């Protein structure tokens, strides 16, 4: 593949089981250890087994009796979009068609059938597989990859459960082999999950502890105690603490991501940071950067000015960006690209960004730990899975030797 020369230790351990057998696999490894590439191995091996690429078959018995399609289940639409881009760029040379099947993209029946790889979300795949029968999409699936299996514990876990259970039933009733791959972050009870996915514990279960993280992580917890019942004062204090960390990171020339727990909060946090910087007279120097190295920014200036999203343009002038699910897809993508190229130094975003979009920063801050749950009508504490996921964004394997993660709570 373009851009990949060798496998890291984790991928090498898994390689034989992934590429040379048709075992079900469950792979648990920390964020950034390269699980997507393991999925890639199984994809290529499956395409080879059904005779779409290459000459030799596994065991030389001709194509395996199984569906041709590969279905990759990603937990969020945004992540699905990224996987599609990644896979199609790598498999373009082999003439493999990768399509996205989510609420964002309408696919006609013919397009879905022509695609070799479908990337979808659990809910969508659940809907597709409800209608059985021989001609349906579900029956043409021969390899099912489920990313972030640790979501089983979440509200949406039931959907993944029903998808897997339906798959097992389909395998039993039609006597076809369908291979199932689970990718997950570190799980405490990985053996139970392995049993549920019908993974052979001796051959198909791989567990890598946190020491396999490519970038060591420095974690800090800061408790904010404003001795007052006044929510407003506490918020203000949090902003102060937050600003100290952000400005410190910027002095060292790092990029920062601030995770906030409401869409509106992204904008207000960016504003608060800008105001504090202006008060200390550091806005120009730290956030916007010198005019000399400004070529990256000038590239984006007109696109940012043109955007309909007023907040986006306003924060862009201060060298910051915001990102949440309530923004338009183009605006979101623009923000991601700008952050990636270093045109903006600080990104205020909601937790949706952490589930997958591979946009790492050296320093990650979680501001506050109470998330509003509309179902319960109150604030609940951030789940530990979310925290791990967000902290997984700290430290960029390509550039940094360490990552910084801070949790600010009351």
mmCIF file of C-alpha atoms in Angstrom, residues 255 296-305 307 309 311-323 327 330-347 359-360 396:
data_model
loop_
_atom_site.group_PDB
_atom_site.id
_atom_site.type_symbol
_atom_site.label_atom_id
_atom_site.label_comp_id
_atom_site.label_asym_id
_atom_site.label_seq_id
_atom_site.Cartn_x
_atom_site.Cartn_y
_atom_site.Cartn_z
ATOM 1 C CA UNK A 255 -1.744 22.413 18.740
ATOM 2 C CA UNK A 296 -1.024 28.199 5.423
ATOM 3 C CA UNK A 297 -3.606 30.638 6.711
ATOM 4 C CA UNK A 298 -3.832 32.744 3.587
ATOM 5 C CA UNK A 299 -4.682 29.566 1.702
ATOM 6 C CA UNK A 300 -7.849 29.248 3.789
ATOM 7 C CA UNK A 301 -8.761 32.882 4.405
ATOM 8 C CA UNK A 302 -11.254 33.300 1.599
ATOM 9 C CA UNK A 303 -12.853 29.917 2.166
ATOM 10 C CA UNK A 304 -13.348 30.766 5.812
ATOM 11 C CA UNK A 305 -14.692 34.231 5.020
ATOM 12 C CA UNK A 307 -18.563 30.250 4.900
ATOM 13 C CA UNK A 309 -21.290 30.015 9.501
ATOM 14 C CA UNK A 311 -19.015 31.777 14.222
ATOM 15 C CA UNK A 312 -16.560 29.897 12.083
ATOM 16 C CA UNK A 313 -15.282 33.038 10.333
ATOM 17 C CA UNK A 314 -15.138 34.997 13.550
ATOM 18 C CA UNK A 315 -13.047 32.401 15.369
ATOM 19 C CA UNK A 316 -10.870 31.832 12.343
ATOM 20 C CA UNK A 317 -9.667 35.420 12.611
ATOM 21 C CA UNK A 318 -8.498 34.583 16.114
ATOM 22 C CA UNK A 319 -6.719 31.455 14.959
ATOM 23 C CA UNK A 320 -9.287 29.107 16.454
ATOM 24 C CA UNK A 321 -11.845 26.679 15.108
ATOM 25 C CA UNK A 322 -15.047 25.060 16.317
ATOM 26 C CA UNK A 323 -16.441 21.679 15.391
ATOM 27 C CA UNK A 327 -22.498 22.357 11.721
ATOM 28 C CA UNK A 330 -18.615 21.380 4.475
ATOM 29 C CA UNK A 331 -17.886 23.603 7.446
ATOM 30 C CA UNK A 332 -16.877 20.620 9.511
ATOM 31 C CA UNK A 333 -14.574 19.368 6.819
ATOM 32 C CA UNK A 334 -13.061 22.811 6.353
ATOM 33 C CA UNK A 335 -12.318 23.042 10.063
ATOM 34 C CA UNK A 336 -10.736 19.586 10.073
ATOM 35 C CA UNK A 337 -8.488 20.449 7.137
ATOM 36 C CA UNK A 338 -7.452 23.755 8.661
ATOM 37 C CA UNK A 339 -6.528 22.109 11.931
ATOM 38 C CA UNK A 340 -4.680 19.372 10.100
ATOM 39 C CA UNK A 341 -2.584 21.844 8.124
ATOM 40 C CA UNK A 342 -1.929 23.957 11.186
ATOM 41 C CA UNK A 343 -3.865 26.968 9.915
ATOM 42 C CA UNK A 344 -5.659 27.103 13.265
ATOM 43 C CA UNK A 345 -3.914 26.320 16.523
ATOM 44 C CA UNK A 346 -6.844 25.710 18.842
ATOM 45 C CA UNK A 347 -9.933 23.647 18.113
ATOM 46 C CA UNK A 359 -7.278 14.394 13.903
ATOM 47 C CA UNK A 360 -4.767 14.174 16.683
ATOM 48 C CA UNK A 396 0.340 12.382 17.109
#
